[in-house]
Amino acid sequence: MPEPLDTLIQQHRNEAGGLMPLLHAVQAAYGFVAPEMVEPIAKGFNLSRAEVHGVISYYHHFRTTPPGRTVVQVCRAEACKACGSDGLMAEVEQRLGIKAHETRADGAVSLEPVYCLGLCAQSPAMQVNDRLFARVTPERLPAVLSAVEVAA
């Protein structure tokens, strides 16, 4: 059972710059920041709904819909792109049967581009749920996906 939204708001409302930590806490607890959460968050921080929505929509990290049971993220930042993440993303899309920003119809998996996983020296990188994988090639991809029980 996730922490109630009001409790999370109370924990962060008096922090300097507390909106970002709150949004991270909400996403960690619920998996996404639902549109109906924007108003209570705005009230809790004495902000407009537009200001809160603007932060949520600006950062690719925040989801506004529930993710699949498994979340596959492929790094699209400069170092990973230079080392082949475009081809890797295309291979992941083909194997999962979905495009970036989509969730499979059965809710099993979501595919998200991300903009740096902190593994620039070991590019290209990807993450499956909380597990990081470095130097992922299309040849290694089946093992990566099977290791986390993603139906390819």
Short mmCIF file of N, CA and C in Angstrom, two decimals:
data_model
loop_
_atom_site.label_atom_id
_atom_site.label_comp_id
_atom_site.label_asym_id
_atom_site.label_seq_id
_atom_site.Cartn_x
_atom_site.Cartn_y
_atom_site.Cartn_z
N MET A 1 0.86 -1.19 0.00
CA MET A 1 0.00 0.00 0.00
C MET A 1 0.89 1.24 0.00
N PRO A 2 0.78 2.07 -1.03
CA PRO A 2 1.63 3.26 -1.06
C PRO A 2 1.26 4.27 0.03
N GLU A 3 2.25 5.07 0.35
CA GLU A 3 2.04 6.16 1.31
C GLU A 3 0.93 7.08 0.76
N PRO A 4 -0.02 7.50 1.58
CA PRO A 4 -1.07 8.40 1.08
C PRO A 4 -0.46 9.69 0.51
N LEU A 5 -1.09 10.20 -0.53
CA LEU A 5 -0.58 11.41 -1.19
C LEU A 5 -0.47 12.56 -0.20
N ASP A 6 -1.47 12.73 0.65
CA ASP A 6 -1.42 13.85 1.62
C ASP A 6 -0.20 13.74 2.54
N THR A 7 0.15 12.53 2.93
CA THR A 7 1.33 12.33 3.78
C THR A 7 2.59 12.73 3.03
N LEU A 8 2.68 12.33 1.77
CA LEU A 8 3.86 12.70 0.96
C LEU A 8 3.95 14.22 0.80
N ILE A 9 2.82 14.86 0.56
CA ILE A 9 2.82 16.32 0.42
C ILE A 9 3.31 16.96 1.72
N GLN A 10 2.80 16.49 2.84
CA GLN A 10 3.22 17.06 4.13
C GLN A 10 4.72 16.87 4.37
N GLN A 11 5.26 15.76 3.90
CA GLN A 11 6.69 15.48 4.11
C GLN A 11 7.58 16.43 3.31
N HIS A 12 7.09 16.97 2.20
CA HIS A 12 7.94 17.77 1.31
C HIS A 12 7.53 19.23 1.18
N ARG A 13 6.37 19.62 1.67
CA ARG A 13 5.86 20.97 1.40
C ARG A 13 6.70 22.08 2.01
N ASN A 14 7.44 21.84 3.06
CA ASN A 14 8.25 22.88 3.67
C ASN A 14 9.72 22.81 3.29
N GLU A 15 10.07 21.89 2.41
CA GLU A 15 11.44 21.78 1.90
C GLU A 15 11.67 22.85 0.84
N ALA A 16 12.84 23.44 0.82
CA ALA A 16 13.19 24.33 -0.29
C ALA A 16 13.26 23.48 -1.56
N GLY A 17 12.53 23.88 -2.58
CA GLY A 17 12.51 23.10 -3.82
C GLY A 17 11.87 21.74 -3.63
N GLY A 18 10.90 21.65 -2.75
CA GLY A 18 10.31 20.36 -2.38
C GLY A 18 9.44 19.70 -3.43
N LEU A 19 9.06 20.46 -4.46
CA LEU A 19 8.17 19.87 -5.47
C LEU A 19 8.82 18.69 -6.19
N MET A 20 10.06 18.84 -6.60
CA MET A 20 10.73 17.74 -7.31
C MET A 20 10.88 16.50 -6.42
N PRO A 21 11.36 16.64 -5.18
CA PRO A 21 11.42 15.44 -4.32
C PRO A 21 10.03 14.82 -4.12
N LEU A 22 9.00 15.65 -4.00
CA LEU A 22 7.66 15.11 -3.85
C LEU A 22 7.26 14.32 -5.09
N LEU A 23 7.48 14.88 -6.28
CA LEU A 23 7.08 14.17 -7.51
C LEU A 23 7.83 12.85 -7.64
N HIS A 24 9.11 12.84 -7.26
CA HIS A 24 9.86 11.57 -7.27
C HIS A 24 9.25 10.59 -6.26
N ALA A 25 8.89 11.08 -5.09
CA ALA A 25 8.29 10.21 -4.07
C ALA A 25 6.95 9.66 -4.53
N VAL A 26 6.16 10.50 -5.18
CA VAL A 26 4.85 10.06 -5.69
C VAL A 26 5.05 8.98 -6.75
N GLN A 27 5.98 9.22 -7.67
CA GLN A 27 6.19 8.23 -8.73
C GLN A 27 6.76 6.93 -8.15
N ALA A 28 7.62 7.04 -7.15
CA ALA A 28 8.16 5.84 -6.52
C ALA A 28 7.05 5.05 -5.82
N ALA A 29 6.12 5.76 -5.21
CA ALA A 29 5.05 5.10 -4.46
C ALA A 29 3.96 4.53 -5.37
N TYR A 30 3.57 5.30 -6.40
CA TYR A 30 2.43 4.92 -7.22
C TYR A 30 2.82 4.42 -8.62
N GLY A 31 4.05 4.67 -9.03
CA GLY A 31 4.49 4.29 -10.36
C GLY A 31 4.27 5.39 -11.39
N PHE A 32 3.49 6.39 -11.05
CA PHE A 32 3.21 7.51 -11.95
C PHE A 32 2.57 8.64 -11.14
N VAL A 33 2.47 9.80 -11.76
CA VAL A 33 1.80 10.95 -11.13
C VAL A 33 0.49 11.14 -11.89
N ALA A 34 -0.58 10.68 -11.32
CA ALA A 34 -1.88 10.72 -11.98
C ALA A 34 -2.36 12.17 -12.13
N PRO A 35 -3.05 12.48 -13.22
CA PRO A 35 -3.55 13.85 -13.41
C PRO A 35 -4.38 14.36 -12.24
N GLU A 36 -5.14 13.48 -11.59
CA GLU A 36 -5.97 13.93 -10.46
C GLU A 36 -5.13 14.26 -9.23
N MET A 37 -3.86 13.95 -9.24
CA MET A 37 -2.97 14.30 -8.13
C MET A 37 -2.44 15.73 -8.24
N VAL A 38 -2.55 16.32 -9.41
CA VAL A 38 -1.97 17.64 -9.65
C VAL A 38 -2.61 18.70 -8.75
N GLU A 39 -3.92 18.69 -8.63
CA GLU A 39 -4.59 19.71 -7.83
C GLU A 39 -4.20 19.66 -6.35
N PRO A 40 -4.26 18.50 -5.70
CA PRO A 40 -3.84 18.50 -4.28
C PRO A 40 -2.36 18.85 -4.10
N ILE A 41 -1.53 18.48 -5.06
CA ILE A 41 -0.11 18.86 -4.98
C ILE A 41 0.02 20.38 -5.11
N ALA A 42 -0.69 20.95 -6.07
CA ALA A 42 -0.63 22.41 -6.26
C ALA A 42 -1.08 23.13 -5.00
N LYS A 43 -2.19 22.69 -4.42
CA LYS A 43 -2.69 23.33 -3.18
C LYS A 43 -1.68 23.18 -2.05
N GLY A 44 -1.09 22.02 -1.94
CA GLY A 44 -0.12 21.77 -0.87
C GLY A 44 1.12 22.63 -0.97
N PHE A 45 1.47 23.02 -2.18
CA PHE A 45 2.67 23.83 -2.40
C PHE A 45 2.34 25.28 -2.74
N ASN A 46 1.06 25.64 -2.67
CA ASN A 46 0.62 26.99 -2.99
C ASN A 46 1.09 27.41 -4.39
N LEU A 47 0.88 26.49 -5.32
CA LEU A 47 1.23 26.72 -6.71
C LEU A 47 -0.04 26.57 -7.56
N SER A 48 0.02 27.00 -8.79
CA SER A 48 -1.11 26.76 -9.70
C SER A 48 -1.00 25.34 -10.26
N ARG A 49 -2.12 24.82 -10.73
CA ARG A 49 -2.10 23.51 -11.39
C ARG A 49 -1.19 23.54 -12.61
N ALA A 50 -1.17 24.68 -13.31
CA ALA A 50 -0.32 24.81 -14.50
C ALA A 50 1.16 24.70 -14.13
N GLU A 51 1.53 25.27 -13.00
CA GLU A 51 2.94 25.18 -12.58
C GLU A 51 3.33 23.73 -12.29
N VAL A 52 2.48 23.02 -11.60
CA VAL A 52 2.79 21.61 -11.27
C VAL A 52 2.77 20.78 -12.55
N HIS A 53 1.76 20.98 -13.37
CA HIS A 53 1.69 20.25 -14.64
C HIS A 53 2.90 20.55 -15.51
N GLY A 54 3.34 21.81 -15.51
CA GLY A 54 4.52 22.19 -16.29
C GLY A 54 5.76 21.42 -15.87
N VAL A 55 5.95 21.24 -14.59
CA VAL A 55 7.12 20.48 -14.10
C VAL A 55 6.98 19.02 -14.51
N ILE A 56 5.81 18.45 -14.32
CA ILE A 56 5.60 17.03 -14.66
C ILE A 56 5.81 16.79 -16.15
N SER A 57 5.28 17.68 -16.98
CA SER A 57 5.39 17.46 -18.42
C SER A 57 6.78 17.82 -18.97
N TYR A 58 7.52 18.67 -18.26
CA TYR A 58 8.86 19.05 -18.74
C TYR A 58 9.84 17.89 -18.62
N TYR A 59 9.78 17.19 -17.51
CA TYR A 59 10.74 16.12 -17.26
C TYR A 59 10.22 14.79 -17.78
N HIS A 60 10.96 14.17 -18.69
CA HIS A 60 10.55 12.89 -19.29
C HIS A 60 10.43 11.79 -18.24
N HIS A 61 11.10 11.95 -17.13
CA HIS A 61 11.11 10.91 -16.10
C HIS A 61 9.71 10.66 -15.52
N PHE A 62 8.90 11.70 -15.44
CA PHE A 62 7.60 11.55 -14.78
C PHE A 62 6.56 10.98 -15.75
N ARG A 63 5.86 9.95 -15.27
CA ARG A 63 4.79 9.32 -16.04
C ARG A 63 3.45 9.84 -15.54
N THR A 64 2.48 9.95 -16.43
CA THR A 64 1.14 10.35 -16.02
C THR A 64 0.14 9.21 -16.20
N THR A 65 0.62 8.07 -16.65
CA THR A 65 -0.22 6.88 -16.75
C THR A 65 0.54 5.72 -16.11
N PRO A 66 -0.17 4.70 -15.66
CA PRO A 66 0.51 3.56 -15.03
C PRO A 66 1.44 2.86 -16.03
N PRO A 67 2.64 2.51 -15.58
CA PRO A 67 3.56 1.79 -16.46
C PRO A 67 3.20 0.30 -16.48
N GLY A 68 3.83 -0.42 -17.40
CA GLY A 68 3.68 -1.87 -17.42
C GLY A 68 4.34 -2.48 -16.19
N ARG A 69 4.11 -3.77 -15.98
CA ARG A 69 4.69 -4.44 -14.82
C ARG A 69 6.22 -4.44 -14.88
N THR A 70 6.75 -4.47 -16.09
CA THR A 70 8.20 -4.33 -16.30
C THR A 70 8.42 -3.07 -17.12
N VAL A 71 9.37 -2.24 -16.67
CA VAL A 71 9.70 -1.01 -17.40
C VAL A 71 11.10 -1.17 -17.98
N VAL A 72 11.18 -1.11 -19.30
CA VAL A 72 12.46 -1.19 -20.00
C VAL A 72 12.82 0.22 -20.46
N GLN A 73 14.00 0.69 -20.07
CA GLN A 73 14.45 2.02 -20.44
C GLN A 73 15.76 1.90 -21.22
N VAL A 74 15.82 2.58 -22.35
CA VAL A 74 17.03 2.60 -23.17
C VAL A 74 17.57 4.02 -23.15
N CYS A 75 18.84 4.15 -22.79
CA CYS A 75 19.45 5.48 -22.71
C CYS A 75 19.59 6.08 -24.10
N ARG A 76 19.18 7.33 -24.23
CA ARG A 76 19.23 8.04 -25.52
C ARG A 76 20.12 9.27 -25.45
N ALA A 77 20.93 9.37 -24.39
CA ALA A 77 21.81 10.53 -24.25
C ALA A 77 23.00 10.40 -25.20
N GLU A 78 23.80 11.46 -25.28
CA GLU A 78 24.84 11.57 -26.30
C GLU A 78 25.81 10.39 -26.32
N ALA A 79 26.36 10.01 -25.19
CA ALA A 79 27.36 8.93 -25.17
C ALA A 79 26.75 7.62 -25.66
N CYS A 80 25.55 7.33 -25.21
CA CYS A 80 24.90 6.09 -25.64
C CYS A 80 24.54 6.15 -27.12
N LYS A 81 24.09 7.30 -27.59
CA LYS A 81 23.79 7.43 -29.02
C LYS A 81 25.05 7.22 -29.86
N ALA A 82 26.17 7.76 -29.37
CA ALA A 82 27.43 7.60 -30.10
C ALA A 82 27.89 6.15 -30.15
N CYS A 83 27.40 5.35 -29.21
CA CYS A 83 27.82 3.95 -29.12
C CYS A 83 26.73 2.98 -29.57
N GLY A 84 25.70 3.49 -30.25
CA GLY A 84 24.75 2.57 -30.87
C GLY A 84 23.39 2.42 -30.23
N SER A 85 22.97 3.37 -29.40
CA SER A 85 21.66 3.19 -28.76
C SER A 85 20.50 3.32 -29.74
N ASP A 86 20.71 3.99 -30.88
CA ASP A 86 19.62 4.05 -31.88
C ASP A 86 19.29 2.63 -32.36
N GLY A 87 20.32 1.88 -32.70
CA GLY A 87 20.11 0.50 -33.15
C GLY A 87 19.56 -0.38 -32.03
N LEU A 88 20.05 -0.13 -30.83
CA LEU A 88 19.57 -0.89 -29.68
C LEU A 88 18.08 -0.63 -29.44
N MET A 89 17.68 0.64 -29.50
CA MET A 89 16.27 0.97 -29.30
C MET A 89 15.42 0.30 -30.37
N ALA A 90 15.87 0.33 -31.61
CA ALA A 90 15.11 -0.32 -32.70
C ALA A 90 14.97 -1.82 -32.44
N GLU A 91 16.02 -2.44 -31.97
CA GLU A 91 15.98 -3.88 -31.67
C GLU A 91 15.03 -4.17 -30.50
N VAL A 92 15.08 -3.33 -29.47
CA VAL A 92 14.18 -3.51 -28.32
C VAL A 92 12.73 -3.34 -28.77
N GLU A 93 12.47 -2.32 -29.57
CA GLU A 93 11.11 -2.11 -30.07
C GLU A 93 10.61 -3.34 -30.83
N GLN A 94 11.46 -3.88 -31.67
CA GLN A 94 11.06 -5.05 -32.45
C GLN A 94 10.79 -6.25 -31.55
N ARG A 95 11.68 -6.50 -30.60
CA ARG A 95 11.53 -7.67 -29.73
C ARG A 95 10.32 -7.57 -28.80
N LEU A 96 10.04 -6.35 -28.31
CA LEU A 96 8.91 -6.17 -27.40
C LEU A 96 7.59 -5.95 -28.14
N GLY A 97 7.67 -5.55 -29.41
CA GLY A 97 6.45 -5.32 -30.18
C GLY A 97 5.77 -4.01 -29.84
N ILE A 98 6.51 -3.07 -29.29
CA ILE A 98 5.98 -1.74 -28.97
C ILE A 98 7.04 -0.70 -29.31
N LYS A 99 6.60 0.53 -29.47
CA LYS A 99 7.49 1.66 -29.72
C LYS A 99 7.80 2.35 -28.39
N ALA A 100 8.80 3.21 -28.43
CA ALA A 100 9.13 4.01 -27.25
C ALA A 100 7.90 4.80 -26.79
N HIS A 101 7.72 4.92 -25.51
CA HIS A 101 6.59 5.61 -24.86
C HIS A 101 5.31 4.78 -24.88
N GLU A 102 5.41 3.50 -25.22
CA GLU A 102 4.21 2.67 -25.27
C GLU A 102 4.29 1.57 -24.21
N THR A 103 3.10 1.07 -23.86
CA THR A 103 2.96 -0.09 -22.98
C THR A 103 2.23 -1.16 -23.78
N ARG A 104 2.73 -2.38 -23.70
CA ARG A 104 2.09 -3.48 -24.42
C ARG A 104 0.66 -3.65 -23.94
N ALA A 105 -0.22 -4.08 -24.82
CA ALA A 105 -1.65 -4.19 -24.53
C ALA A 105 -1.93 -5.07 -23.32
N ASP A 106 -1.09 -6.07 -23.06
CA ASP A 106 -1.32 -6.94 -21.91
C ASP A 106 -0.78 -6.33 -20.61
N GLY A 107 -0.20 -5.13 -20.69
CA GLY A 107 0.31 -4.45 -19.49
C GLY A 107 1.60 -5.04 -18.94
N ALA A 108 2.21 -5.94 -19.70
CA ALA A 108 3.40 -6.62 -19.20
C ALA A 108 4.64 -5.72 -19.21
N VAL A 109 4.76 -4.86 -20.21
CA VAL A 109 6.00 -4.11 -20.35
C VAL A 109 5.75 -2.74 -20.98
N SER A 110 6.51 -1.75 -20.48
CA SER A 110 6.54 -0.41 -21.07
C SER A 110 7.95 -0.16 -21.56
N LEU A 111 8.07 0.60 -22.63
CA LEU A 111 9.37 0.96 -23.18
C LEU A 111 9.52 2.48 -23.13
N GLU A 112 10.59 2.93 -22.47
CA GLU A 112 10.80 4.36 -22.30
C GLU A 112 12.22 4.75 -22.71
N PRO A 113 12.34 5.85 -23.46
CA PRO A 113 13.68 6.41 -23.65
C PRO A 113 14.05 7.18 -22.38
N VAL A 114 15.30 7.17 -22.01
CA VAL A 114 15.77 7.96 -20.87
C VAL A 114 17.00 8.73 -21.33
N TYR A 115 17.30 9.79 -20.62
CA TYR A 115 18.39 10.66 -21.04
C TYR A 115 19.48 10.72 -19.99
N CYS A 116 20.12 9.63 -19.82
CA CYS A 116 21.32 9.35 -19.05
C CYS A 116 21.02 8.46 -17.84
N LEU A 117 21.66 7.33 -17.86
CA LEU A 117 21.58 6.39 -16.74
C LEU A 117 22.86 6.41 -15.93
N GLY A 118 23.77 7.32 -16.26
CA GLY A 118 25.02 7.45 -15.51
C GLY A 118 26.06 6.40 -15.86
N LEU A 119 25.92 5.76 -17.00
CA LEU A 119 26.88 4.73 -17.42
C LEU A 119 27.55 5.12 -18.73
N CYS A 120 27.87 6.40 -18.88
CA CYS A 120 28.39 6.91 -20.15
C CYS A 120 29.66 6.19 -20.59
N ALA A 121 30.51 5.80 -19.66
CA ALA A 121 31.75 5.12 -20.02
C ALA A 121 31.52 3.67 -20.43
N GLN A 122 30.31 3.19 -20.24
CA GLN A 122 29.98 1.81 -20.57
C GLN A 122 28.76 1.74 -21.49
N SER A 123 28.69 2.67 -22.40
CA SER A 123 27.55 2.79 -23.30
C SER A 123 27.55 1.68 -24.35
N PRO A 124 26.38 1.40 -24.91
CA PRO A 124 25.07 1.91 -24.56
C PRO A 124 24.51 1.17 -23.35
N ALA A 125 23.66 1.88 -22.63
CA ALA A 125 23.12 1.34 -21.38
C ALA A 125 21.61 1.26 -21.44
N MET A 126 21.09 0.35 -20.66
CA MET A 126 19.64 0.28 -20.49
C MET A 126 19.32 -0.18 -19.08
N GLN A 127 18.08 0.00 -18.69
CA GLN A 127 17.64 -0.39 -17.35
C GLN A 127 16.34 -1.14 -17.49
N VAL A 128 16.22 -2.22 -16.75
CA VAL A 128 14.97 -2.98 -16.71
C VAL A 128 14.53 -3.01 -15.26
N ASN A 129 13.41 -2.35 -15.01
CA ASN A 129 12.96 -2.04 -13.64
C ASN A 129 14.12 -1.36 -12.92
N ASP A 130 14.67 -1.90 -11.88
CA ASP A 130 15.76 -1.22 -11.17
C ASP A 130 17.13 -1.78 -11.50
N ARG A 131 17.20 -2.66 -12.47
CA ARG A 131 18.48 -3.30 -12.79
C ARG A 131 19.12 -2.65 -14.02
N LEU A 132 20.38 -2.20 -13.85
CA LEU A 132 21.11 -1.55 -14.92
C LEU A 132 21.91 -2.57 -15.73
N PHE A 133 22.03 -2.30 -17.04
CA PHE A 133 22.83 -3.13 -17.93
C PHE A 133 23.71 -2.21 -18.76
N ALA A 134 25.00 -2.51 -18.84
CA ALA A 134 25.95 -1.69 -19.58
C ALA A 134 26.46 -2.45 -20.79
N ARG A 135 26.97 -1.67 -21.76
CA ARG A 135 27.53 -2.23 -22.99
C ARG A 135 26.57 -3.24 -23.63
N VAL A 136 25.34 -2.82 -23.73
CA VAL A 136 24.32 -3.70 -24.30
C VAL A 136 24.37 -3.59 -25.82
N THR A 137 24.48 -4.69 -26.45
CA THR A 137 24.46 -4.76 -27.91
C THR A 137 23.21 -5.52 -28.32
N PRO A 138 22.81 -5.38 -29.58
CA PRO A 138 21.66 -6.19 -30.03
C PRO A 138 21.90 -7.68 -29.82
N GLU A 139 23.15 -8.11 -29.86
CA GLU A 139 23.45 -9.53 -29.65
C GLU A 139 23.23 -9.94 -28.19
N ARG A 140 23.48 -9.03 -27.26
CA ARG A 140 23.30 -9.33 -25.83
C ARG A 140 21.85 -9.14 -25.37
N LEU A 141 21.07 -8.47 -26.19
CA LEU A 141 19.72 -8.09 -25.79
C LEU A 141 18.84 -9.27 -25.38
N PRO A 142 18.81 -10.39 -26.10
CA PRO A 142 17.96 -11.50 -25.65
C PRO A 142 18.28 -11.94 -24.23
N ALA A 143 19.56 -11.99 -23.89
CA ALA A 143 19.94 -12.41 -22.54
C ALA A 143 19.50 -11.37 -21.51
N VAL A 144 19.62 -10.10 -21.85
CA VAL A 144 19.18 -9.03 -20.93
C VAL A 144 17.68 -9.14 -20.69
N LEU A 145 16.92 -9.28 -21.76
CA LEU A 145 15.46 -9.33 -21.60
C LEU A 145 15.02 -10.62 -20.92
N SER A 146 15.66 -11.74 -21.21
CA SER A 146 15.26 -12.99 -20.55
C SER A 146 15.68 -13.00 -19.09
N ALA A 147 16.76 -12.30 -18.75
CA ALA A 147 17.21 -12.26 -17.36
C ALA A 147 16.19 -11.60 -16.46
N VAL A 148 15.37 -10.77 -17.01
CA VAL A 148 14.36 -10.09 -16.19
C VAL A 148 12.96 -10.57 -16.53
N GLU A 149 12.90 -11.68 -17.24
CA GLU A 149 11.63 -12.32 -17.54
C GLU A 149 10.67 -11.45 -18.32
N VAL A 150 11.21 -10.69 -19.28
CA VAL A 150 10.36 -9.93 -20.18
C VAL A 150 10.07 -10.82 -21.37
N ALA A 151 8.83 -11.04 -21.65
CA ALA A 151 8.46 -11.86 -22.81
C ALA A 151 8.80 -11.09 -24.06
N ALA A 152 9.70 -11.62 -24.84
CA ALA A 152 10.12 -10.93 -26.07
C ALA A 152 9.29 -11.35 -27.26
#
